[in-house]
PDB file of C-alpha atoms in Angstrom:
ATOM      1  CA  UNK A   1       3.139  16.865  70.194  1.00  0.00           C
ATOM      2  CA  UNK A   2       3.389  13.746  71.829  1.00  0.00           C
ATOM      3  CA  UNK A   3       6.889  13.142  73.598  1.00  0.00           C
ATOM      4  CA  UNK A   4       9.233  10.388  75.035  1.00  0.00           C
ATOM      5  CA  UNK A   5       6.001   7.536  74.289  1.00  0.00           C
ATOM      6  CA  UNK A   6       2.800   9.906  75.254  1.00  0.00           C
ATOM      7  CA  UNK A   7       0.015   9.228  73.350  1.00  0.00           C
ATOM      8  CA  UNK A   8      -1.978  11.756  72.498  1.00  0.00           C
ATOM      9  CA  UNK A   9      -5.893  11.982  71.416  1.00  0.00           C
ATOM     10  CA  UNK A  10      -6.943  15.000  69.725  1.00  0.00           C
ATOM     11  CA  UNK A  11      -9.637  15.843  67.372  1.00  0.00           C
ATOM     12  CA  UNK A  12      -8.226  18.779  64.994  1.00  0.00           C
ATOM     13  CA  UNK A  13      -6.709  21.485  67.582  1.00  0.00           C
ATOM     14  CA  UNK A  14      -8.964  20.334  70.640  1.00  0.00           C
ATOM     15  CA  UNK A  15      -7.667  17.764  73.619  1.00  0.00           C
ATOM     16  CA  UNK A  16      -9.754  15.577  75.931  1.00  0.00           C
ATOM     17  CA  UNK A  17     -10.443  17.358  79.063  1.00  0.00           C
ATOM     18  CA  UNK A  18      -9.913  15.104  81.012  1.00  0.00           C
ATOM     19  CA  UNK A  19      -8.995  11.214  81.497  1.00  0.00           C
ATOM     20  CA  UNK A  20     -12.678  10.361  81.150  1.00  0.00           C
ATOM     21  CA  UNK A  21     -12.949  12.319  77.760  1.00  0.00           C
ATOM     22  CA  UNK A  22      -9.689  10.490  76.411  1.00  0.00           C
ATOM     23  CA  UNK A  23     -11.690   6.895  77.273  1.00  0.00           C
ATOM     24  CA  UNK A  24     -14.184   8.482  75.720  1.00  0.00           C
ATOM     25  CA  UNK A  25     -12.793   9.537  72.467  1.00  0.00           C
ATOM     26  CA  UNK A  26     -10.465   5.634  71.706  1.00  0.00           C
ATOM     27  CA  UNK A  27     -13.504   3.607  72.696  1.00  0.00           C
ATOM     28  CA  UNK A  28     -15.560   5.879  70.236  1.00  0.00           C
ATOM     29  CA  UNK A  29     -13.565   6.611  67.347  1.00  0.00           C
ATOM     30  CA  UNK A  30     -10.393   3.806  67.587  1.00  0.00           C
ATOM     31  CA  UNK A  31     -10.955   0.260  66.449  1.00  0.00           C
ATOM     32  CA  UNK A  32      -7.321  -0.352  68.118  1.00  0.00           C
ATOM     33  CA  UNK A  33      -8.772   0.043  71.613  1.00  0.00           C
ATOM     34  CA  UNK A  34     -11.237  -2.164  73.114  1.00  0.00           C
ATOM     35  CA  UNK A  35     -10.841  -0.852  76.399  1.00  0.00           C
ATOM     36  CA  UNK A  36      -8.235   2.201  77.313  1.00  0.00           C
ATOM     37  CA  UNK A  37      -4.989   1.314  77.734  1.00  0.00           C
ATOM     38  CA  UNK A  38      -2.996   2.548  80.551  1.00  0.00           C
ATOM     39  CA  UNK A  39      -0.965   5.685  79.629  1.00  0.00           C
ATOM     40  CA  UNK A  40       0.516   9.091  79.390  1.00  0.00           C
ATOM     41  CA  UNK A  41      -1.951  11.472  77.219  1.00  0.00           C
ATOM     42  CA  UNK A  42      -2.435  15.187  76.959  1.00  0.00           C
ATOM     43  CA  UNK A  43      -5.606  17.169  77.955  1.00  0.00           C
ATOM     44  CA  UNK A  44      -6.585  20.394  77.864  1.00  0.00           C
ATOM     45  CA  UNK A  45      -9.539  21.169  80.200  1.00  0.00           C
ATOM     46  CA  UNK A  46     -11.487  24.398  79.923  1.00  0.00           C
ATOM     47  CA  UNK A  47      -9.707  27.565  80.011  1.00  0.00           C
ATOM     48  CA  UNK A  48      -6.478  26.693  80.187  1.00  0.00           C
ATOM     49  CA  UNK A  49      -3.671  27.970  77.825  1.00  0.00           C
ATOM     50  CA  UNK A  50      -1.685  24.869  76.637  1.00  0.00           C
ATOM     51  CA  UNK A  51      -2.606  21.082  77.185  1.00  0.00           C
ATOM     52  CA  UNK A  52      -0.133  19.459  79.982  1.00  0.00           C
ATOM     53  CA  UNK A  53       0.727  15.526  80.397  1.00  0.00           C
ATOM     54  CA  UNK A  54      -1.743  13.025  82.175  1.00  0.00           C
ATOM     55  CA  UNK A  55      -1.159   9.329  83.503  1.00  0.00           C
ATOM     56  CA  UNK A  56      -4.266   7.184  83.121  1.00  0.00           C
ATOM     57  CA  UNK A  57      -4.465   3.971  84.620  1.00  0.00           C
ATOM     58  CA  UNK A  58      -7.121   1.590  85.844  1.00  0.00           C
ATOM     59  CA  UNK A  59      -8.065   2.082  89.661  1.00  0.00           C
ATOM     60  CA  UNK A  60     -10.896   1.404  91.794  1.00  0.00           C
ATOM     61  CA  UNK A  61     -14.372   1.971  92.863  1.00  0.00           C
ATOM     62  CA  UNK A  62     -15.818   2.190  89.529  1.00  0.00           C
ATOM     63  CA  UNK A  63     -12.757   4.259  87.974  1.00  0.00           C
ATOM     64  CA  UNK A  64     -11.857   6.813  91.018  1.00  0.00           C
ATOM     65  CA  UNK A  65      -7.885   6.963  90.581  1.00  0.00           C
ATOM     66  CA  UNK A  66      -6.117   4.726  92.854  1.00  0.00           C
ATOM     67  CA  UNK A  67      -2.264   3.597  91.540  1.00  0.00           C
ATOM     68  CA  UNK A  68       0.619   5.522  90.429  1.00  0.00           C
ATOM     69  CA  UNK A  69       2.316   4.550  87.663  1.00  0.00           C
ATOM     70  CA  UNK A  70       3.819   7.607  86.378  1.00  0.00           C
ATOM     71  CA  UNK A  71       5.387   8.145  83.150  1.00  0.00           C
ATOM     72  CA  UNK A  72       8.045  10.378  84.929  1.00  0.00           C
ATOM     73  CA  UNK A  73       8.643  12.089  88.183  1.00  0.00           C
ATOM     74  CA  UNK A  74       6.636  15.231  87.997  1.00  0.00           C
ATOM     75  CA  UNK A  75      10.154  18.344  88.963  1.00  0.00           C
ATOM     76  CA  UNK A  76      10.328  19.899  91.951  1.00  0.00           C
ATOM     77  CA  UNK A  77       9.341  22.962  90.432  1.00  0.00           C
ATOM     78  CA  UNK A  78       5.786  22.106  89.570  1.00  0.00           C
ATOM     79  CA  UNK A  79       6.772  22.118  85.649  1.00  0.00           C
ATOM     80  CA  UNK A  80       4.955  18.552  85.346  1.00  0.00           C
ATOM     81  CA  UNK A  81       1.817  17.111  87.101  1.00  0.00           C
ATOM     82  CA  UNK A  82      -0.415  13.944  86.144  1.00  0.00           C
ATOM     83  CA  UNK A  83      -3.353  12.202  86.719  1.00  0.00           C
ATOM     84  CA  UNK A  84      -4.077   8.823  87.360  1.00  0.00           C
ATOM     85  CA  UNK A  85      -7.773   7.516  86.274  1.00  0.00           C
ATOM     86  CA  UNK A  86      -9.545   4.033  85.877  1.00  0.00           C
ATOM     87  CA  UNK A  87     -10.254   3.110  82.130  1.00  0.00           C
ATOM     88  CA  UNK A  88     -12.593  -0.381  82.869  1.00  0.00           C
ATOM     89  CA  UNK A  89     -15.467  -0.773  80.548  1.00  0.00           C
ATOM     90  CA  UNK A  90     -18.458   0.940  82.189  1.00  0.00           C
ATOM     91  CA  UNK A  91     -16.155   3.062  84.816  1.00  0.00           C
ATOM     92  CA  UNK A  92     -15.914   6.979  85.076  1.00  0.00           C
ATOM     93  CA  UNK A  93     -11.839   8.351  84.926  1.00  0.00           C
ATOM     94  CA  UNK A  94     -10.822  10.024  88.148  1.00  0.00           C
ATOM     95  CA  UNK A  95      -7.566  12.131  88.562  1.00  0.00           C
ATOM     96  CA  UNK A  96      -5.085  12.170  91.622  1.00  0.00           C
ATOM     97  CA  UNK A  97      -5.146  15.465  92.652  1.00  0.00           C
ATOM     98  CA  UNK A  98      -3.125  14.526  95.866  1.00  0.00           C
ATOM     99  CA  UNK A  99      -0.898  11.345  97.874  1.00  0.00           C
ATOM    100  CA  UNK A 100       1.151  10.806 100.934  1.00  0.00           C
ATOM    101  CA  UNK A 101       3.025   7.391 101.330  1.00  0.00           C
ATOM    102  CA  UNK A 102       6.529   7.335 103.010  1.00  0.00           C
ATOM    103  CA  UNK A 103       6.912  11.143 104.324  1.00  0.00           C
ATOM    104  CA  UNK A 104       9.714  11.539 101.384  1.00  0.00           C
ATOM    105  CA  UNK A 105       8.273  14.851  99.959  1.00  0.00           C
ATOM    106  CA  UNK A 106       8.026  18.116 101.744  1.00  0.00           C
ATOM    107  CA  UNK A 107       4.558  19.662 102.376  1.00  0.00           C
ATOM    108  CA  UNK A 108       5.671  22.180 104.106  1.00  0.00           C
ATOM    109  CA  UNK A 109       5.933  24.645 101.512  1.00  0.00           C
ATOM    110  CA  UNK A 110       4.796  28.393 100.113  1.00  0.00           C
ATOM    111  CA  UNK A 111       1.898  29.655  98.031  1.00  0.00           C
ATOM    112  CA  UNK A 112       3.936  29.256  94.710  1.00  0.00           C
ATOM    113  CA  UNK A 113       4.592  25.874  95.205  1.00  0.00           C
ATOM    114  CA  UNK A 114       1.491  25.150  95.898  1.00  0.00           C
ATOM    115  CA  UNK A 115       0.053  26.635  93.235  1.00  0.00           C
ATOM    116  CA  UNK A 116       2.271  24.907  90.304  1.00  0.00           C
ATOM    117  CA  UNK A 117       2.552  21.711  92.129  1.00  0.00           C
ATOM    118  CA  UNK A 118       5.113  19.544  93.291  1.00  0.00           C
ATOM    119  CA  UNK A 119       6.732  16.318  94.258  1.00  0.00           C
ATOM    120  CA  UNK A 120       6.912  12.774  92.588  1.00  0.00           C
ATOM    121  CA  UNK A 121       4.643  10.920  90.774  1.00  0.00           C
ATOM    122  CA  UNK A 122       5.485   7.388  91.699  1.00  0.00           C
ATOM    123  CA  UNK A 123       5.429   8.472  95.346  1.00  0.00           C
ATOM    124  CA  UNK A 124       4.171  11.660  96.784  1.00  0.00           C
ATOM    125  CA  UNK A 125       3.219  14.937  95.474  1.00  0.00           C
ATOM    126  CA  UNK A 126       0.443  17.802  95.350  1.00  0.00           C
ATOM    127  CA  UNK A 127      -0.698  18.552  91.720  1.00  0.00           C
ATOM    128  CA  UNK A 128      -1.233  22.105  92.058  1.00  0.00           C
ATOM    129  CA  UNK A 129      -4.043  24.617  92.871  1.00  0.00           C
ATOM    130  CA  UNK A 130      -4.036  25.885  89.190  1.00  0.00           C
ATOM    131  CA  UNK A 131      -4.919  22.650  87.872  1.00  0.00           C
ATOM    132  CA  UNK A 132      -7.239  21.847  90.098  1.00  0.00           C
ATOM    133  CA  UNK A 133      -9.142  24.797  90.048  1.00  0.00           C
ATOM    134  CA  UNK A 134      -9.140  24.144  86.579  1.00  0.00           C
ATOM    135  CA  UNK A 135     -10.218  20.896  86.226  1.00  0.00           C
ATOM    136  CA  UNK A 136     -13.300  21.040  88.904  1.00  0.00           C
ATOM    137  CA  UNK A 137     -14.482  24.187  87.552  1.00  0.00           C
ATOM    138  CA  UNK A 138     -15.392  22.160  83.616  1.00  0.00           C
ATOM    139  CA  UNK A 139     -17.801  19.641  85.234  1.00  0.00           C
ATOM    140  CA  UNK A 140     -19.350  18.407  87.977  1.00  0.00           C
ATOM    141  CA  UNK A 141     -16.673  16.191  90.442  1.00  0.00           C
ATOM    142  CA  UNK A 142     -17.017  13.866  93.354  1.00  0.00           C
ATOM    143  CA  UNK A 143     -13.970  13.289  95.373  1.00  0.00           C
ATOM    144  CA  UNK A 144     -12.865  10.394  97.127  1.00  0.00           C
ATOM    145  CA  UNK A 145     -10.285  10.547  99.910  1.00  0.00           C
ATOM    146  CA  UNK A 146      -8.357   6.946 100.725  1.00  0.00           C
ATOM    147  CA  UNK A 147      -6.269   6.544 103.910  1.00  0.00           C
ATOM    148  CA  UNK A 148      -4.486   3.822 105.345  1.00  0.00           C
ATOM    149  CA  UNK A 149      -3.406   3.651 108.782  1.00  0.00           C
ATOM    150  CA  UNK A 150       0.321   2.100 110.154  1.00  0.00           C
ATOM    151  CA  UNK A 151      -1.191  -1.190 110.429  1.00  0.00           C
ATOM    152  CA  UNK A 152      -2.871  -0.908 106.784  1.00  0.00           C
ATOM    153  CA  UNK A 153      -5.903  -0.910 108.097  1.00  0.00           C
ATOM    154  CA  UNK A 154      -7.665   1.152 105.119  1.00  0.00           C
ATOM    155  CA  UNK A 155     -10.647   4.214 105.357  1.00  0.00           C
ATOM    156  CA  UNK A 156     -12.301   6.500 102.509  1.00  0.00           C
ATOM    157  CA  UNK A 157     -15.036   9.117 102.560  1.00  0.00           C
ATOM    158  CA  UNK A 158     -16.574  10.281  99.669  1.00  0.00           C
ATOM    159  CA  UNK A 159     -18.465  13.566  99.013  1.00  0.00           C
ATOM    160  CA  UNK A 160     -20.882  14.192  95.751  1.00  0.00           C
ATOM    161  CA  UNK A 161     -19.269  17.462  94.889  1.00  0.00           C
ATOM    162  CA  UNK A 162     -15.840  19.126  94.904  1.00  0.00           C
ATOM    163  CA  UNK A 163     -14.761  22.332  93.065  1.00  0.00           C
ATOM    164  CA  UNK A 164     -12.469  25.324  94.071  1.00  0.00           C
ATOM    165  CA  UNK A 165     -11.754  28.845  92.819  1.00  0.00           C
ATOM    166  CA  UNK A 166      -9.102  29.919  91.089  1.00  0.00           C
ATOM    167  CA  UNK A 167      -6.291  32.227  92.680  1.00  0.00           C
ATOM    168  CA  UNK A 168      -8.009  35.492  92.626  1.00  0.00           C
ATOM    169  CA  UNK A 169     -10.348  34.196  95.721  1.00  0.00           C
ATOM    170  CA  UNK A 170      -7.786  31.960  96.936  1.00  0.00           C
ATOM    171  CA  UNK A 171      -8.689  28.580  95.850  1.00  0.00           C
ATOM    172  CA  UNK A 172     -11.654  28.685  98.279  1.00  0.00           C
ATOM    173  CA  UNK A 173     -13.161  25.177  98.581  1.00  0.00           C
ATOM    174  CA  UNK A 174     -16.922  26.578  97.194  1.00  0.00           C
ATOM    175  CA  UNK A 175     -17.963  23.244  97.029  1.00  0.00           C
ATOM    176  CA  UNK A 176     -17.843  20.145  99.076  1.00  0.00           C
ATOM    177  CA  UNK A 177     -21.001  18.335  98.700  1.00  0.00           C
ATOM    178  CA  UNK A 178     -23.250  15.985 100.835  1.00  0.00           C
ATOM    179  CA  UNK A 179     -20.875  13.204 103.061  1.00  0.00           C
ATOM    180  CA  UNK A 180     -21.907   9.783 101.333  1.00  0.00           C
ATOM    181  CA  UNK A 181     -23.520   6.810 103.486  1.00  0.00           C
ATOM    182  CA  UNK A 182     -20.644   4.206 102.063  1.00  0.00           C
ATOM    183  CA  UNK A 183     -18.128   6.178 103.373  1.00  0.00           C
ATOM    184  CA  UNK A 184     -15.813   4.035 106.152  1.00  0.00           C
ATOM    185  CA  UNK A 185     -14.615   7.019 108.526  1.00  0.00           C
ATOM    186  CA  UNK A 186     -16.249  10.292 110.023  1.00  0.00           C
ATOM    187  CA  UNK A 187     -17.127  13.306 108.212  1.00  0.00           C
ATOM    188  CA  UNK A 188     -14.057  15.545 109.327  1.00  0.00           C
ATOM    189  CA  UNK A 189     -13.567  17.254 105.928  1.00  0.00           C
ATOM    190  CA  UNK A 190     -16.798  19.435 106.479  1.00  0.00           C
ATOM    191  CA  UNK A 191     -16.244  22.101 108.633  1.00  0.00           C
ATOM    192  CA  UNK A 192     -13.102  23.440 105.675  1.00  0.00           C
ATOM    193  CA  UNK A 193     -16.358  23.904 103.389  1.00  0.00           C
ATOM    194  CA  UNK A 194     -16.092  27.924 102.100  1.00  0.00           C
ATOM    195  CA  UNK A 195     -12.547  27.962 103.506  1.00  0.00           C
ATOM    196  CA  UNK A 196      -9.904  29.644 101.465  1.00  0.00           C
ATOM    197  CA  UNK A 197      -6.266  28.068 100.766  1.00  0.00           C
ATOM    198  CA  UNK A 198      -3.854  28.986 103.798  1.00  0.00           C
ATOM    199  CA  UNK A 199       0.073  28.542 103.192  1.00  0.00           C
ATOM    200  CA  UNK A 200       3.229  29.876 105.576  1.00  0.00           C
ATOM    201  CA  UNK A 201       3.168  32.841 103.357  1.00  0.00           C
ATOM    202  CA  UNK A 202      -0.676  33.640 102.674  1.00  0.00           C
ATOM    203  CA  UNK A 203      -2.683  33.187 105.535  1.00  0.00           C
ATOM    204  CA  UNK A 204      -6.331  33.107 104.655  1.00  0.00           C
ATOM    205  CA  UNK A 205      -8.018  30.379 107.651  1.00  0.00           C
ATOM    206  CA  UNK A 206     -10.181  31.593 110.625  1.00  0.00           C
ATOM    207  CA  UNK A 207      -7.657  31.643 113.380  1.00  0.00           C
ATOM    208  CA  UNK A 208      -7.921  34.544 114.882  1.00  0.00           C
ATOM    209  CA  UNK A 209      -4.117  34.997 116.536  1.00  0.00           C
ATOM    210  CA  UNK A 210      -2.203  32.752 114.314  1.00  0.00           C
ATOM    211  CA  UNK A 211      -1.293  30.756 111.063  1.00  0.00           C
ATOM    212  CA  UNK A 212      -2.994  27.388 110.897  1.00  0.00           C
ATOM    213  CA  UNK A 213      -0.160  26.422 108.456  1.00  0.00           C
ATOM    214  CA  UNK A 214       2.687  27.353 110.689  1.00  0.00           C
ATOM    215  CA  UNK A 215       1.948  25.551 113.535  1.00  0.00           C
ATOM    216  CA  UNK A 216       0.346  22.463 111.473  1.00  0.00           C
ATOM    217  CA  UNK A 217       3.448  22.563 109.354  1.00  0.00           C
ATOM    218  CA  UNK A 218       1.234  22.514 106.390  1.00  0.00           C
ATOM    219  CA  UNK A 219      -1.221  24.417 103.835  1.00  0.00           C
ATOM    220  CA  UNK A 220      -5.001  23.218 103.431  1.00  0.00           C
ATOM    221  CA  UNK A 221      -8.241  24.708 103.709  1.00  0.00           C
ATOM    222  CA  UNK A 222      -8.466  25.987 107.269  1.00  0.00           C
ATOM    223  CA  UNK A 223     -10.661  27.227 109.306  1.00  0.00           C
ATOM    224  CA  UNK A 224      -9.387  27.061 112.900  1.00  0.00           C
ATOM    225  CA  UNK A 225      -7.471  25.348 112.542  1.00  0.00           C
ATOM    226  CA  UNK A 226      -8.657  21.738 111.426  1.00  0.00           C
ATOM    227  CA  UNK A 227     -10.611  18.583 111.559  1.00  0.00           C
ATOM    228  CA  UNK A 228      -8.450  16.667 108.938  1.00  0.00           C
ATOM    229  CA  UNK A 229      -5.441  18.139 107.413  1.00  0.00           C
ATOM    230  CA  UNK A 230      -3.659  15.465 104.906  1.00  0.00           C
ATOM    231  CA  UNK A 231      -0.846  17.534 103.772  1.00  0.00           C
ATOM    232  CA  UNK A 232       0.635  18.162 107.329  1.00  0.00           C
ATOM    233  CA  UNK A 233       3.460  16.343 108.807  1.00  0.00           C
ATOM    234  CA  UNK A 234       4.370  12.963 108.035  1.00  0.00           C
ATOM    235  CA  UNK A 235       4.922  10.720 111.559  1.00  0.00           C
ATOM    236  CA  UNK A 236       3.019   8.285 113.295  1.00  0.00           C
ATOM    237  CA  UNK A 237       1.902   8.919 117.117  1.00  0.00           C
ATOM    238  CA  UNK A 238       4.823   7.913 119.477  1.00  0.00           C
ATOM    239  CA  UNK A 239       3.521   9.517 122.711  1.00  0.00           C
ATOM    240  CA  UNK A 240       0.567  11.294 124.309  1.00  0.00           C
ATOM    241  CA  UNK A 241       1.328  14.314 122.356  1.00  0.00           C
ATOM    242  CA  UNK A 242       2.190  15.315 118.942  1.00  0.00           C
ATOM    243  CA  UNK A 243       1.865  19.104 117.959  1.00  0.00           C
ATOM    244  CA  UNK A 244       0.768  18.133 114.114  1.00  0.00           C
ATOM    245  CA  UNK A 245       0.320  15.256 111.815  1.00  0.00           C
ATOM    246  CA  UNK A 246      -1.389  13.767 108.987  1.00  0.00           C
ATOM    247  CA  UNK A 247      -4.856  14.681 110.237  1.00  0.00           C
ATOM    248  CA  UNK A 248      -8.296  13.362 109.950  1.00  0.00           C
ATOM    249  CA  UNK A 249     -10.055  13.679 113.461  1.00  0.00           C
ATOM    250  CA  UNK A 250     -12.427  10.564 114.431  1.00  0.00           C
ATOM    251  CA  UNK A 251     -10.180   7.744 113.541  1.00  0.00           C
ATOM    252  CA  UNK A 252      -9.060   4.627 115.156  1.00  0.00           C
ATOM    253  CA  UNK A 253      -6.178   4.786 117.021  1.00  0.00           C
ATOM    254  CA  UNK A 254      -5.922   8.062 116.901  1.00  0.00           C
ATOM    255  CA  UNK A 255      -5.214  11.323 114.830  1.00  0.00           C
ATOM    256  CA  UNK A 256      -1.402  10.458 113.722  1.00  0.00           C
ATOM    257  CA  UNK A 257      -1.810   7.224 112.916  1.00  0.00           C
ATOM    258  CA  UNK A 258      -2.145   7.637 109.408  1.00  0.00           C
ATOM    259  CA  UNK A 259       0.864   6.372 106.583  1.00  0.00           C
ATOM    260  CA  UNK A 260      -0.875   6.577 103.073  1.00  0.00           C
ATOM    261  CA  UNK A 261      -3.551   9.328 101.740  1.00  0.00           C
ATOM    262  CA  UNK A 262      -4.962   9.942  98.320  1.00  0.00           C
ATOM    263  CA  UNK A 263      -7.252  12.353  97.019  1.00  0.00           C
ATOM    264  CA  UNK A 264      -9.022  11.860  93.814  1.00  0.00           C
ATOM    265  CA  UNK A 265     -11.400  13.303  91.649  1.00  0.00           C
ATOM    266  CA  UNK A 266     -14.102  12.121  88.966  1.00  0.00           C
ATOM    267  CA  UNK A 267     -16.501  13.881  87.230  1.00  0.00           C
ATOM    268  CA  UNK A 268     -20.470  12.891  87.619  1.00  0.00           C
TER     269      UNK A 268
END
């Protein structure tokens, strides 16, 4: 049931799977909508039990996700998450799936958290390992990755395949596909292919004498440690030596130098 001004698209007891599918479904069967309107829906992808809220919005680079403009703040708890996808005539819907912007939300949290998601949707937040797991395991995604550095100087690398497992192998990334030519920074994401999720509290990376997320301050897909790690803590570089940071190795200027990061995902 639709709640508070959500729209929702449904055919009988079935939801959209996704942002792409709700586009999909108005431009098909609604003489209302010539082109989707920004919104909160519900989907439902594949195998999960109960459809959960979505924000779709237009965006960029041919409908990969790029502004938030939540409906609400997504609790602390993880009880709420959303996407964000481009709806322009021709374009495929992408969903959030992470973003870092002022350091106001905590990464540096546990498995659980990490798992239902947290943090704000007009500002930062992680949507959750569940629902990402989820959603990449109903189709075929790409993921984009957009960074801007302190002087707004902006990067993005883009890889034709994304996907991890669900809990039970501990949201390994089992699929980061080939680095793409258009991409504007180095390729720093691919040595965390086959990695498993590493938190504080569930230590699953290569290292062989230590947690990657304690001394990163962070969870991610590590190996050992890291080449880019976007959920680590937020700071810029203020002298020769900064223990961790908002991480992707190869950049101008230097490893913490980054203020804004979004991850996004779109199916093929």
């Amino acid at each position: 049931m639709a709640e508070d001004g959500d729209l929702t698209v449904s055919t009988g007891s079935e939801y959209p799977r996704d942002c792409s599918e709700v586009r999909d479904y108005l431009m098909k069967f609604s003489s209302r909508f010539s082109t989707m309107k920004s919104g909160v829906y519900l989907i439902q992808p594949d195998d999960a039990l109960e459809p959960f809220r979505v924000y779709c919005n237009n965006s960029i680079d041919g409908g990969v996700g790029l502004l938030i403009k939540p409906h609400a703040d997504m609790r602390e708890s993880g009880s709420e998450s959303g996407f964000v996808c481009g709806s322009e005539s021709g374009s495929v819907c992408g969903s959030i799936i992470q973003r870092r912007v002022d350091g106001s939300v905590d990464f540096f949290r546990k498995w659980y958290d990490y798992k239902h998601g947290f943090g704000f949707l007009n500002g930062e937040f992680w949507l959750g390992n569940d629902k990402i797991s989820l959603l990449t395991n109903q189709k075929k995604y790409e993921i984009r990755i957009d960074m801007n550095n302190q002087h707004d100087v902006p990067y993005f690398a883009k890889y034709d395949r994304f996907r991890i497992s669900d809990e039970s192998s501990k949201y390994r990334l089992v699929e980061l596909g080939q680095y793409l030519p258009e991409s504007t920074c180095t390729d720093s994401f691919a040595i965390h292919r086959n990695m498993s999720f590493t938190t504080t509290d569930n230590d699953n990376d290569k290292h062989g004498t230590g947690n990657c997320a304690l001394s990163q301050g962070s969870a991610w897909w590590y190996n050992r440690c890291d080449e880019c790690d976007l959920n680590s803590r937020y700071f810029f570089r203020t002298g020769d030596f900064v223990d961790a940071c908002i991480e992707w190795t190869g950049l101008p200027g230097g490893n913490c130098n980054l203020k804004f990061t979004e991850m996004k995902v779109r199916p093929l």
